Short mmCIF file of the C-alpha atoms (twelve columns), coordinates in Angstrom:
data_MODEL
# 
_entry.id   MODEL 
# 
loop_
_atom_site.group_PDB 
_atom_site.id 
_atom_site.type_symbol 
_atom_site.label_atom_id 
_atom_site.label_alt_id 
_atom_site.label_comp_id 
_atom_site.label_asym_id 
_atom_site.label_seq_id 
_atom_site.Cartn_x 
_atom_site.Cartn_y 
_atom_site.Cartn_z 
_atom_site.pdbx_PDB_model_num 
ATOM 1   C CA . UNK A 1   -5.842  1.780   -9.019  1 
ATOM 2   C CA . UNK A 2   -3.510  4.173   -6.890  1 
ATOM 3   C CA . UNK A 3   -0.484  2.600   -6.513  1 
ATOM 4   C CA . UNK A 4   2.048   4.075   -3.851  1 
ATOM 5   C CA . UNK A 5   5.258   2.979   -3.505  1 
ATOM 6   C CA . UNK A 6   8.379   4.744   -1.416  1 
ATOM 7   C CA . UNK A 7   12.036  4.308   -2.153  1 
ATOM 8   C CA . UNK A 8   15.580  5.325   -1.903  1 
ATOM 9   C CA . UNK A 9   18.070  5.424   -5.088  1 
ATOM 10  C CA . UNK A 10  19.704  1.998   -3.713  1 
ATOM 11  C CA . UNK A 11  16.388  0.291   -4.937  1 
ATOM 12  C CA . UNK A 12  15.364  2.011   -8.562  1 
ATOM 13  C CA . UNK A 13  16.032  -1.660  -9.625  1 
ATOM 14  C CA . UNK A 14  13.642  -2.955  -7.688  1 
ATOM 15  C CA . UNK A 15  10.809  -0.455  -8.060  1 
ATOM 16  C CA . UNK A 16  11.079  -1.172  -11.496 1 
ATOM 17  C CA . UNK A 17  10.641  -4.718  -11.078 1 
ATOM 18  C CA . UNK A 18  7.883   -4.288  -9.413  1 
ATOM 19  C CA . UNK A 19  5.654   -2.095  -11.368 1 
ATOM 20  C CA . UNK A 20  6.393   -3.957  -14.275 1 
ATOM 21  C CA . UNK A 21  4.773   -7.197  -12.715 1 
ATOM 22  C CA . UNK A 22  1.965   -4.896  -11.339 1 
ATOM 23  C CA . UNK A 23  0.622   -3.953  -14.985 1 
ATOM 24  C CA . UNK A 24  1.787   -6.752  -16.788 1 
ATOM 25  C CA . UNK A 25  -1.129  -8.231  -14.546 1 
ATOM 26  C CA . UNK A 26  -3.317  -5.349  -14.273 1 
ATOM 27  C CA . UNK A 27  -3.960  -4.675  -17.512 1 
ATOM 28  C CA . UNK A 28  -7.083  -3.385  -19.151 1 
ATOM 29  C CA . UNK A 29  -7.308  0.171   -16.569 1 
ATOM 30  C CA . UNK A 30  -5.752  3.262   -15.945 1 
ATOM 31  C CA . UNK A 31  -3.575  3.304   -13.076 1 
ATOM 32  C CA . UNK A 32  -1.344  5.935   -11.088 1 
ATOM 33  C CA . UNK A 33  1.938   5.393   -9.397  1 
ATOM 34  C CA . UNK A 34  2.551   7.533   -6.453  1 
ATOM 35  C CA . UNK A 35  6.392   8.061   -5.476  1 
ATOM 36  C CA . UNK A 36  7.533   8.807   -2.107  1 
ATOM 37  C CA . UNK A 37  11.252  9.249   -1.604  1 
ATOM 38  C CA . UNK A 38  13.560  11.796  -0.235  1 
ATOM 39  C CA . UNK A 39  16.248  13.260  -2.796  1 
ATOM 40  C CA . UNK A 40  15.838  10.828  -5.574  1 
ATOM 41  C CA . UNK A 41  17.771  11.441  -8.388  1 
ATOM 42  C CA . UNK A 42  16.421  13.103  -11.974 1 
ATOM 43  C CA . UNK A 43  18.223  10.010  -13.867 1 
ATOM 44  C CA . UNK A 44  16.451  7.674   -11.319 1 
ATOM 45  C CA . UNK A 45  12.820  9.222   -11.671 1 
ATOM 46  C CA . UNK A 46  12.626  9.442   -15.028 1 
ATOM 47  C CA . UNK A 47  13.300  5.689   -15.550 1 
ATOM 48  C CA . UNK A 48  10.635  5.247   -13.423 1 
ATOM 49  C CA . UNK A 49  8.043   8.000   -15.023 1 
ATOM 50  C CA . UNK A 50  9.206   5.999   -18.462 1 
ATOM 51  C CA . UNK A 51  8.435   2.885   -17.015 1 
ATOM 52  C CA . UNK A 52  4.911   4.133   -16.062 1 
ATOM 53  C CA . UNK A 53  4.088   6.190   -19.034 1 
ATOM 54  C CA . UNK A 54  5.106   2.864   -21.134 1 
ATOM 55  C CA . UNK A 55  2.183   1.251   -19.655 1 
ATOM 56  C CA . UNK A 56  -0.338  4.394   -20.062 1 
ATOM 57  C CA . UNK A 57  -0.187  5.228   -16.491 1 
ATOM 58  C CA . UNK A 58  0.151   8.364   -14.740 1 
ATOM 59  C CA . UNK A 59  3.916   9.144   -12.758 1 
ATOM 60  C CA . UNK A 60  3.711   11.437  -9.734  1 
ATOM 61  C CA . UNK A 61  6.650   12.279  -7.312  1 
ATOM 62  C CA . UNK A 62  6.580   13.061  -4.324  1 
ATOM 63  C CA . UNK A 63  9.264   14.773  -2.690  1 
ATOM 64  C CA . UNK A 64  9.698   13.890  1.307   1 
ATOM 65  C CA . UNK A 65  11.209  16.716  4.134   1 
ATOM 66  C CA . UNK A 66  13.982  14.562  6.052   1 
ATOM 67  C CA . UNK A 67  13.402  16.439  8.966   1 
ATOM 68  C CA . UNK A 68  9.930   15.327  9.399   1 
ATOM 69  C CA . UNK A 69  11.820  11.975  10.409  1 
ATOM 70  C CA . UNK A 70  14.430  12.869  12.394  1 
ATOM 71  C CA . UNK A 71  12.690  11.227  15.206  1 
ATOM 72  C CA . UNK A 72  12.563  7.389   13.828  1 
ATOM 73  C CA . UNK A 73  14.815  4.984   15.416  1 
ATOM 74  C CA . UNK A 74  17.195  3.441   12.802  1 
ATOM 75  C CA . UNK A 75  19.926  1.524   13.169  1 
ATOM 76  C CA . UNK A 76  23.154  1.190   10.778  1 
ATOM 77  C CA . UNK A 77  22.459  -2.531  11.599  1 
ATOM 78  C CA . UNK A 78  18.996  -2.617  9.833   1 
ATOM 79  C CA . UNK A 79  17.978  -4.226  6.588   1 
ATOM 80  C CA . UNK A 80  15.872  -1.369  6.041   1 
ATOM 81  C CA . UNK A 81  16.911  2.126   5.740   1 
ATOM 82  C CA . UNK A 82  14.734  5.397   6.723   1 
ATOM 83  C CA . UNK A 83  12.679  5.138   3.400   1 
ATOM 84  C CA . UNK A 84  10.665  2.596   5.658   1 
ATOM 85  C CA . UNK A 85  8.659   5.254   7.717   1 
ATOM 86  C CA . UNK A 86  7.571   7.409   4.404   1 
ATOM 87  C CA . UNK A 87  4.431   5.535   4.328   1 
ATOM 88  C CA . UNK A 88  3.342   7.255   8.022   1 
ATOM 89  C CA . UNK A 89  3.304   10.580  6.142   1 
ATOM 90  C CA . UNK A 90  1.296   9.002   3.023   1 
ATOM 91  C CA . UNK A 91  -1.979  11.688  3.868   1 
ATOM 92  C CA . UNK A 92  0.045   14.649  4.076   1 
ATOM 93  C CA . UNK A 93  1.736   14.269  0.333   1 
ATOM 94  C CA . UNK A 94  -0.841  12.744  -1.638  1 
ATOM 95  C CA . UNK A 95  -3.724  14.788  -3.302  1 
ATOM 96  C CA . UNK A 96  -6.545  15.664  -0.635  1 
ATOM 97  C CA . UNK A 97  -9.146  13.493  -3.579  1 
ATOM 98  C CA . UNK A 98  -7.793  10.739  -3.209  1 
ATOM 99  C CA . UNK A 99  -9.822  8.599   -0.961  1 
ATOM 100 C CA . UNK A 100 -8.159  4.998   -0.782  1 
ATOM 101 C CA . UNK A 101 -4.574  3.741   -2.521  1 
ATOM 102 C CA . UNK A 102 -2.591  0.393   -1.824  1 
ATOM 103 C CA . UNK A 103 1.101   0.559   -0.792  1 
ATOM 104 C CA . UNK A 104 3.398   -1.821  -1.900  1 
ATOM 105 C CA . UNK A 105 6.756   -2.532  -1.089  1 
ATOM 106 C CA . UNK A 106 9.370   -2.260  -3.691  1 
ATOM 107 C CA . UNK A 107 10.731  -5.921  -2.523  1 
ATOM 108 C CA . UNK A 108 7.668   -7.750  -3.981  1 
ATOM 109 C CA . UNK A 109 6.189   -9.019  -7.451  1 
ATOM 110 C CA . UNK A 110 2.560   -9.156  -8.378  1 
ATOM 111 C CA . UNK A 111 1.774   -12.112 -10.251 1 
ATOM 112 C CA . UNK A 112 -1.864  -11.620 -10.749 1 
ATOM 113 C CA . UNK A 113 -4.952  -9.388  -10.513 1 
ATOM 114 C CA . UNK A 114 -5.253  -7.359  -7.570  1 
ATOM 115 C CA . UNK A 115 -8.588  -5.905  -8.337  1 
ATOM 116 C CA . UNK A 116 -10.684 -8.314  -5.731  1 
ATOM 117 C CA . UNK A 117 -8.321  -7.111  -3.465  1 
ATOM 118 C CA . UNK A 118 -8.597  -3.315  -4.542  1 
ATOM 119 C CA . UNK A 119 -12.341 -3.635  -3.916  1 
ATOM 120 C CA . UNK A 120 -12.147 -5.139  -0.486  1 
ATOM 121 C CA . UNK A 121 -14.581 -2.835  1.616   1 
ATOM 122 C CA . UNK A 122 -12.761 -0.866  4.053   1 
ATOM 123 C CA . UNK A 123 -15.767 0.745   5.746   1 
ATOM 124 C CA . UNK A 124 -14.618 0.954   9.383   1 
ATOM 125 C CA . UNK A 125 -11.492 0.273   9.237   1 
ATOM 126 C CA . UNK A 126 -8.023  2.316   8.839   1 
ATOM 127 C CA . UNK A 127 -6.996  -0.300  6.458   1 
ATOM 128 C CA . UNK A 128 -6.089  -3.996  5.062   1 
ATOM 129 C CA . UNK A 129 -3.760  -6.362  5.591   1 
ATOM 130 C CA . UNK A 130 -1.803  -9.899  5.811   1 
ATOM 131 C CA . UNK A 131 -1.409  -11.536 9.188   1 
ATOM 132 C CA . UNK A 132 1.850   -12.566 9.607   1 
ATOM 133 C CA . UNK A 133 0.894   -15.891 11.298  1 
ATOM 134 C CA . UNK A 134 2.968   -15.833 14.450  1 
ATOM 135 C CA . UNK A 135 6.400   -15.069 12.472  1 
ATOM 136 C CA . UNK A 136 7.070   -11.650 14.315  1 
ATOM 137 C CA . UNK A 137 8.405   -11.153 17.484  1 
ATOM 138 C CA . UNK A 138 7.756   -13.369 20.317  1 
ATOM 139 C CA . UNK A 139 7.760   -10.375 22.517  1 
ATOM 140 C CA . UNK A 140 5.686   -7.920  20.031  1 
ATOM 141 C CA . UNK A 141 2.414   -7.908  22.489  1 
ATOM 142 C CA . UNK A 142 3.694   -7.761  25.742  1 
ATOM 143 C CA . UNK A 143 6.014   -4.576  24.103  1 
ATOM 144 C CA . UNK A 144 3.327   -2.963  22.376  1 
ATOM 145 C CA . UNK A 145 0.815   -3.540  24.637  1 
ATOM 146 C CA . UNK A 146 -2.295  -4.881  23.040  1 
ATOM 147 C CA . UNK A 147 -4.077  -7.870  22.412  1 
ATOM 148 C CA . UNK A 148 -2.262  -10.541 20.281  1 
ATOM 149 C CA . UNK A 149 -5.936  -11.699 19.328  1 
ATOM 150 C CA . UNK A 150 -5.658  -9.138  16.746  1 
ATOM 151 C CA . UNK A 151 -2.612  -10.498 15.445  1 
ATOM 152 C CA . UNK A 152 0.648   -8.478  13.752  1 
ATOM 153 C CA . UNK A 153 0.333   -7.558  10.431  1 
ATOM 154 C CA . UNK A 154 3.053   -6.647  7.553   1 
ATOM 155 C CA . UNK A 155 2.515   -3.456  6.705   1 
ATOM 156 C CA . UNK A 156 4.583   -4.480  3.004   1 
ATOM 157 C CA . UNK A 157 1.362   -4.498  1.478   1 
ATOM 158 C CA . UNK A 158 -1.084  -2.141  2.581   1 
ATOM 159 C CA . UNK A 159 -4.343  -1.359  1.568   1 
ATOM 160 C CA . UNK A 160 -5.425  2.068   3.207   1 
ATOM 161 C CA . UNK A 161 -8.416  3.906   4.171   1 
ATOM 162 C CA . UNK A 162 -7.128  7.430   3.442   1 
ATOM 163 C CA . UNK A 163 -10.497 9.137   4.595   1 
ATOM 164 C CA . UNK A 164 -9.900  7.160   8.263   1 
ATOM 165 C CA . UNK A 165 -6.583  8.490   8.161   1 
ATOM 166 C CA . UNK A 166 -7.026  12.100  7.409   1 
ATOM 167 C CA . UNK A 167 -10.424 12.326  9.867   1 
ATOM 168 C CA . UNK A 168 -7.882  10.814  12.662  1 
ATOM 169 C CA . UNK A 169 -5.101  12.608  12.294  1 
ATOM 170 C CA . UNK A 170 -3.060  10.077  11.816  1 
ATOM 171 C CA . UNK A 171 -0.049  11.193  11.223  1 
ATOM 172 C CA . UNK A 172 0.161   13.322  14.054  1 
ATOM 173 C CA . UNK A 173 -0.913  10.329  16.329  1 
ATOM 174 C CA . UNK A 174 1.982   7.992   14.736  1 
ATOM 175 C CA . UNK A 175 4.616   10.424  15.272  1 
ATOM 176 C CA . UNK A 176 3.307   11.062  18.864  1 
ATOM 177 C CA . UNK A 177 3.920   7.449   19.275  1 
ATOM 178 C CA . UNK A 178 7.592   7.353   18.282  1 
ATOM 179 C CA . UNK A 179 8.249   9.934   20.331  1 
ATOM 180 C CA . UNK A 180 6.776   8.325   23.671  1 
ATOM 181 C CA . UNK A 181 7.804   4.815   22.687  1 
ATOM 182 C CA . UNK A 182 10.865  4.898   20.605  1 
ATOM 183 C CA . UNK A 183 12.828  2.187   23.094  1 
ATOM 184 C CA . UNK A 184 9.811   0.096   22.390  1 
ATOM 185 C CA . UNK A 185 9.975   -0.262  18.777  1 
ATOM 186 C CA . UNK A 186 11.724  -2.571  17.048  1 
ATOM 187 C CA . UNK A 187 10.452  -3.817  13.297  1 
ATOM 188 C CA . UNK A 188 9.773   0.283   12.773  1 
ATOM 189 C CA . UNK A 189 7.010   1.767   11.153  1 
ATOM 190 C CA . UNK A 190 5.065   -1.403  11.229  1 
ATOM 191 C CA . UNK A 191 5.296   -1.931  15.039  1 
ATOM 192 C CA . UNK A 192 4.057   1.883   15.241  1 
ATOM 193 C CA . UNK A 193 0.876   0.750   12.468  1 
ATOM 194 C CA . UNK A 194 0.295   -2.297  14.121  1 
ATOM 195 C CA . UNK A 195 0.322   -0.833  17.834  1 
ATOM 196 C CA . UNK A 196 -2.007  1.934   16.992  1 
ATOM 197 C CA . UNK A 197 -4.038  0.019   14.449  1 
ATOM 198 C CA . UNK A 198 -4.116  -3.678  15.323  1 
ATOM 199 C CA . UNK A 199 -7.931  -3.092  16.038  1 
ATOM 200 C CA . UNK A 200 -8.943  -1.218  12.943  1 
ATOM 201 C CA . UNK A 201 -7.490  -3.514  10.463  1 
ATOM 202 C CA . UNK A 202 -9.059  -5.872  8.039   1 
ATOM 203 C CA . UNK A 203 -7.095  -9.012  7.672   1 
ATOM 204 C CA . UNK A 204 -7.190  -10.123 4.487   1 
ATOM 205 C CA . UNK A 205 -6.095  -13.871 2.596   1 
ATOM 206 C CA . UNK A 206 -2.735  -14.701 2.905   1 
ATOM 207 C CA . UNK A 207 -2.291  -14.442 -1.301  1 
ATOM 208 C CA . UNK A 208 -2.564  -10.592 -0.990  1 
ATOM 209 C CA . UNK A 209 1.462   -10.898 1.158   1 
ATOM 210 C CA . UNK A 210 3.198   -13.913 0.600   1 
ATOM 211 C CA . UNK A 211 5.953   -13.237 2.949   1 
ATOM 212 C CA . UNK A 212 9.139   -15.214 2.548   1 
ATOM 213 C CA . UNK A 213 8.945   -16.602 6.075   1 
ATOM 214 C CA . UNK A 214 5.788   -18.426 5.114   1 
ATOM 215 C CA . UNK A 215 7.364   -21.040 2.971   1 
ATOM 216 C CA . UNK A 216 9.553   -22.147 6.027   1 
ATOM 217 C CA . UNK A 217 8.589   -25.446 7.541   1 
ATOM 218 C CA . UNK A 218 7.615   -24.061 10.821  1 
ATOM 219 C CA . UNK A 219 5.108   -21.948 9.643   1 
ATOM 220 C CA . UNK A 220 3.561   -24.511 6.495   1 
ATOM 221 C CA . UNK A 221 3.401   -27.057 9.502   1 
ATOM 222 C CA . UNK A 222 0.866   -24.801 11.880  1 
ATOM 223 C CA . UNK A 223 -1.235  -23.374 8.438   1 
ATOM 224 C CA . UNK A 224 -1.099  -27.327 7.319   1 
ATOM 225 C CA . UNK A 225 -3.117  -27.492 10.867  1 
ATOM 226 C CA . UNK A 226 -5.478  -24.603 10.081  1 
ATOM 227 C CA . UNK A 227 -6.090  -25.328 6.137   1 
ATOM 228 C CA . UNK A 228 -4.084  -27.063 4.184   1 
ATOM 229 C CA . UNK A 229 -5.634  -27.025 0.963   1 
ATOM 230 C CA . UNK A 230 -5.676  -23.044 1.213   1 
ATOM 231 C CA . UNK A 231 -2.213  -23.168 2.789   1 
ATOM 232 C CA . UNK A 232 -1.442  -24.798 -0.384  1 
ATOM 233 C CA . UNK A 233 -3.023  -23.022 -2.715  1 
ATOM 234 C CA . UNK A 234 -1.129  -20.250 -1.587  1 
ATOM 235 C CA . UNK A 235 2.329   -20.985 -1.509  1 
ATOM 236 C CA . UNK A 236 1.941   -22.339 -4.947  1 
ATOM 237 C CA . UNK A 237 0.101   -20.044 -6.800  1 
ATOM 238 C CA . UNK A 238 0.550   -16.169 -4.736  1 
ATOM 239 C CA . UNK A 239 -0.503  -13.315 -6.014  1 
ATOM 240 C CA . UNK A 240 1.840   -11.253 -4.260  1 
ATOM 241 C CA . UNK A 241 5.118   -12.406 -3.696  1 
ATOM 242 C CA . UNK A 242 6.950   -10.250 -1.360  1 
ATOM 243 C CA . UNK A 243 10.165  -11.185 -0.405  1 
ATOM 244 C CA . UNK A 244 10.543  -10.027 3.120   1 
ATOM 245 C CA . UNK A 245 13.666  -11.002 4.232   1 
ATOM 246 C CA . UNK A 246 17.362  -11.484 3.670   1 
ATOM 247 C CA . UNK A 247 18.970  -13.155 0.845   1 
ATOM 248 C CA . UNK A 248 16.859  -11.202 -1.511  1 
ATOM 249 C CA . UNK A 249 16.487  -12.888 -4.623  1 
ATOM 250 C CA . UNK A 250 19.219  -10.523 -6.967  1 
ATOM 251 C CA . UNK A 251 21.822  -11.884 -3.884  1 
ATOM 252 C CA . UNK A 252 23.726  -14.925 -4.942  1 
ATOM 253 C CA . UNK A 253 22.819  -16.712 -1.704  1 
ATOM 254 C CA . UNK A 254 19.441  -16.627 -2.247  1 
ATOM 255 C CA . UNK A 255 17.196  -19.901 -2.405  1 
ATOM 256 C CA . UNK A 256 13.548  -18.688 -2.421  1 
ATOM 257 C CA . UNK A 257 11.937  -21.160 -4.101  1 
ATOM 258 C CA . UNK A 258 10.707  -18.684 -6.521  1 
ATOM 259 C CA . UNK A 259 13.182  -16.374 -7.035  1 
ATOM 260 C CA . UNK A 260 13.011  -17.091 -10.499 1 
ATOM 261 C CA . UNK A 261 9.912   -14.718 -10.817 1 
ATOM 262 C CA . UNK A 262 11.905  -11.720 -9.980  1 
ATOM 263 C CA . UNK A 263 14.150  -12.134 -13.044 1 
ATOM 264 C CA . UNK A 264 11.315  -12.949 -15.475 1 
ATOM 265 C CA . UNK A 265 9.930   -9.392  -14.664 1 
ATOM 266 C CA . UNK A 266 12.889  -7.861  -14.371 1 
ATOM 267 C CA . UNK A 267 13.952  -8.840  -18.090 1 
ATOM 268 C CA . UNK A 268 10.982  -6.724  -19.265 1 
ATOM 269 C CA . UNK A 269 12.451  -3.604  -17.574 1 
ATOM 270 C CA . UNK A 270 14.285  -2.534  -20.395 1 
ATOM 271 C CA . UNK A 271 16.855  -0.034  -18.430 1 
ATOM 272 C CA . UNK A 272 17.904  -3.328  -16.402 1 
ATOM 273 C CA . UNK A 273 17.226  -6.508  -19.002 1 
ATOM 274 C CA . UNK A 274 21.272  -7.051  -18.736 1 
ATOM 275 C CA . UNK A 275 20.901  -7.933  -14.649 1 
ATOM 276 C CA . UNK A 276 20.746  -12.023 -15.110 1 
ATOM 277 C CA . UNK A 277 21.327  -15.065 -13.527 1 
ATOM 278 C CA . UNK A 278 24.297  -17.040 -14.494 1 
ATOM 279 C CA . UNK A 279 23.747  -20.319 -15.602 1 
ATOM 280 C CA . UNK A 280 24.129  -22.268 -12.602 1 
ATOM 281 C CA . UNK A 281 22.454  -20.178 -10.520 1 
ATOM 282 C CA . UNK A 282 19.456  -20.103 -12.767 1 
ATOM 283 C CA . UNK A 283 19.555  -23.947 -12.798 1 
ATOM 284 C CA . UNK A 284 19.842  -23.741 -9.094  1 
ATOM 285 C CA . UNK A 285 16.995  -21.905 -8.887  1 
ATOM 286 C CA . UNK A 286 14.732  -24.079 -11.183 1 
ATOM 287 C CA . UNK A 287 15.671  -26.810 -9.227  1 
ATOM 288 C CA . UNK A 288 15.030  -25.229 -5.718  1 
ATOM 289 C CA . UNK A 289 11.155  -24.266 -7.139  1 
ATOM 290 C CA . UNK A 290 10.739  -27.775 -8.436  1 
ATOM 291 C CA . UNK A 291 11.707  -29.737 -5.045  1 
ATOM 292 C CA . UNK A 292 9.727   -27.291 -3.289  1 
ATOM 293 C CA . UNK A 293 6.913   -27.929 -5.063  1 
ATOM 294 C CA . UNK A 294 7.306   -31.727 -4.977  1 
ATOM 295 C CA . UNK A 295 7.666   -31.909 -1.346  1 
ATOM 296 C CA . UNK A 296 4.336   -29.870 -0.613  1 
ATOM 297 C CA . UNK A 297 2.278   -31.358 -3.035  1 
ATOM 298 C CA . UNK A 298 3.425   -34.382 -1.546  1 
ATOM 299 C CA . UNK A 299 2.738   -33.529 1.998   1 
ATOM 300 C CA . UNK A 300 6.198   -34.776 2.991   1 
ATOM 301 C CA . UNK A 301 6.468   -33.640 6.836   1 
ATOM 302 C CA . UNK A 302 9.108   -32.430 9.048   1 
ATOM 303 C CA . UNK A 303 11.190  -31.009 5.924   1 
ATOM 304 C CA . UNK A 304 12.991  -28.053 6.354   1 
ATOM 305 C CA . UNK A 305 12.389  -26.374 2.859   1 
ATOM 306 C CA . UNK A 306 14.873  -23.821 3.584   1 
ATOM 307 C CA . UNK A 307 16.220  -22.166 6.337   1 
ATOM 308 C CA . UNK A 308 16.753  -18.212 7.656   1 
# 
């Protein structure tokens, strides 16, 4: 598989952690990991070529021009920095050969196979994703000005037609966009993906993105409506975990009911094993997974499992 990940030197840590739960999973192929980042340091990519190379896969870097996103609104307010909108320029780093890859965000684990989702056709379409199931903006069709029968996808997890993308021009066409509609966007890059390309993406199962909104009561309680045994099935058992919001689970405050799995693939990054959980906040977080599980297994209703 071809593996694409962007990031800033604020989240080495994470990168790491996430590779390391993609082939501890993925085992059994050769895979590449495909860099994007602007200025990252020497010290910082060569943990992560080590990382790579530990697992028999192949490390490229790939360096990005700031200037090419001088136009993307950012605010010093945002969770996310400028690192966000490398993915738009994906088809103009990676190697003209390359004819499909799946971006992941650095804020994720993979805690299982992601072949059947590597081999999801994408004849047709620009790419695949995970509906977000009504958690984005209440606002986000009326400002972007399509459909919401397509639904909003989160453009964390991305599986991408690069072919589609190179005979569209893409990039040109999302940059276009920003400039004609910056006042308009508001969740970044992915409002720009999802405005241009809510009609030429595959929505895929929910296991592929496992945002953290969906284990919030007011989501489980709509799914519940829709399927609950695949609703379920889900939340217990993803196979992407992608941690989407703020606390993230290395902040104290967080109470994701699995945060636990980020620390049991972090200890097998060697250059960060010492970054653990105290005590009590490792029993606090076995005991948050446990009640969470209790309570939907159970079908208790109304229950707030956690809140925003």
């Amino acid at each position: 598989m071809d593996i694409v990940c962007s990031i800033d030197n604020n989240y080495v840590q994470h990168c790491c952690c996430m590779l390391v739960s993609f082939f501890e999973n993925n085992k059994g192929e050769k895979h590449s990991i495909h860099l994007l980042s602007d200025a990252l340091t020497l010290e910082n990519q060569k943990v992560i070529k080590e990382l790579v190379e530990s697992y028999q896969g192949v490390f490229s870097y790939y360096s990005v021009d700031p200037d090419k996103l001088l136009s993307c609104p950012i605010k010093a307010t945002d969770h996310l920095t400028i690192a966000t909108y490398y993915r738009l320029l994906m088809v103009t780093l990676l190697p003209q050969e390359l004819k499909k890859v799946l971006y992941l965000d650095c804020d994720i684990v993979v805690d299982g196979s992601l072949k059947e989702f590597w081999d999801t056709s994408l004849k047709g379409y620009a790419l695949a994703a995970v509906d977000e199931l009504n958690t984005s903006a209440k606002d986000v069709y009326e400002r972007l000005e399509y459909d919401e029968k397509y639904g909003y996808f989160n453009a964390g997890v991305l599986l991408v037609n690069l072919e589609y993308w190179r005979s569209n021009n893409l990039t040109e066409v999302f940059f276009d966009y920003i400039s004609s509609h910056y006042d308009k966007i508001r969740a970044h890059d992915q409002d720009v993906l999802n405005a241009l390309l809510h009609d030429k993406c595959r929505h895929v199962s929910q296991k592929w993105n496992v945002e953290e909104s969906f284990y919030h009561y007011y989501v489980i309680k709509e799914w519940r409506k829709r399927d609950e045994k695949e609703m379920k099935s889900v939340l217990l058992h993803p196979v992407i975990l992608h941690y989407s919001w703020k606390p993230k689970p290395w902040e104290k405050s967080c109470r994701h009911p699995f945060r636990l799995k980020y620390f049991f693939y972090l200890s097998k990054v060697d250059a960060f094993s010492g970054c653990k959980l105290t005590f009590g906040e490792k029993l606090q977080a076995y005991c948050d997974e446990y009640y969470f599980k209790l309570v939907l297994r159970l079908g208790i209703r109304g229950h707030r499992f956690y809140k925003l």
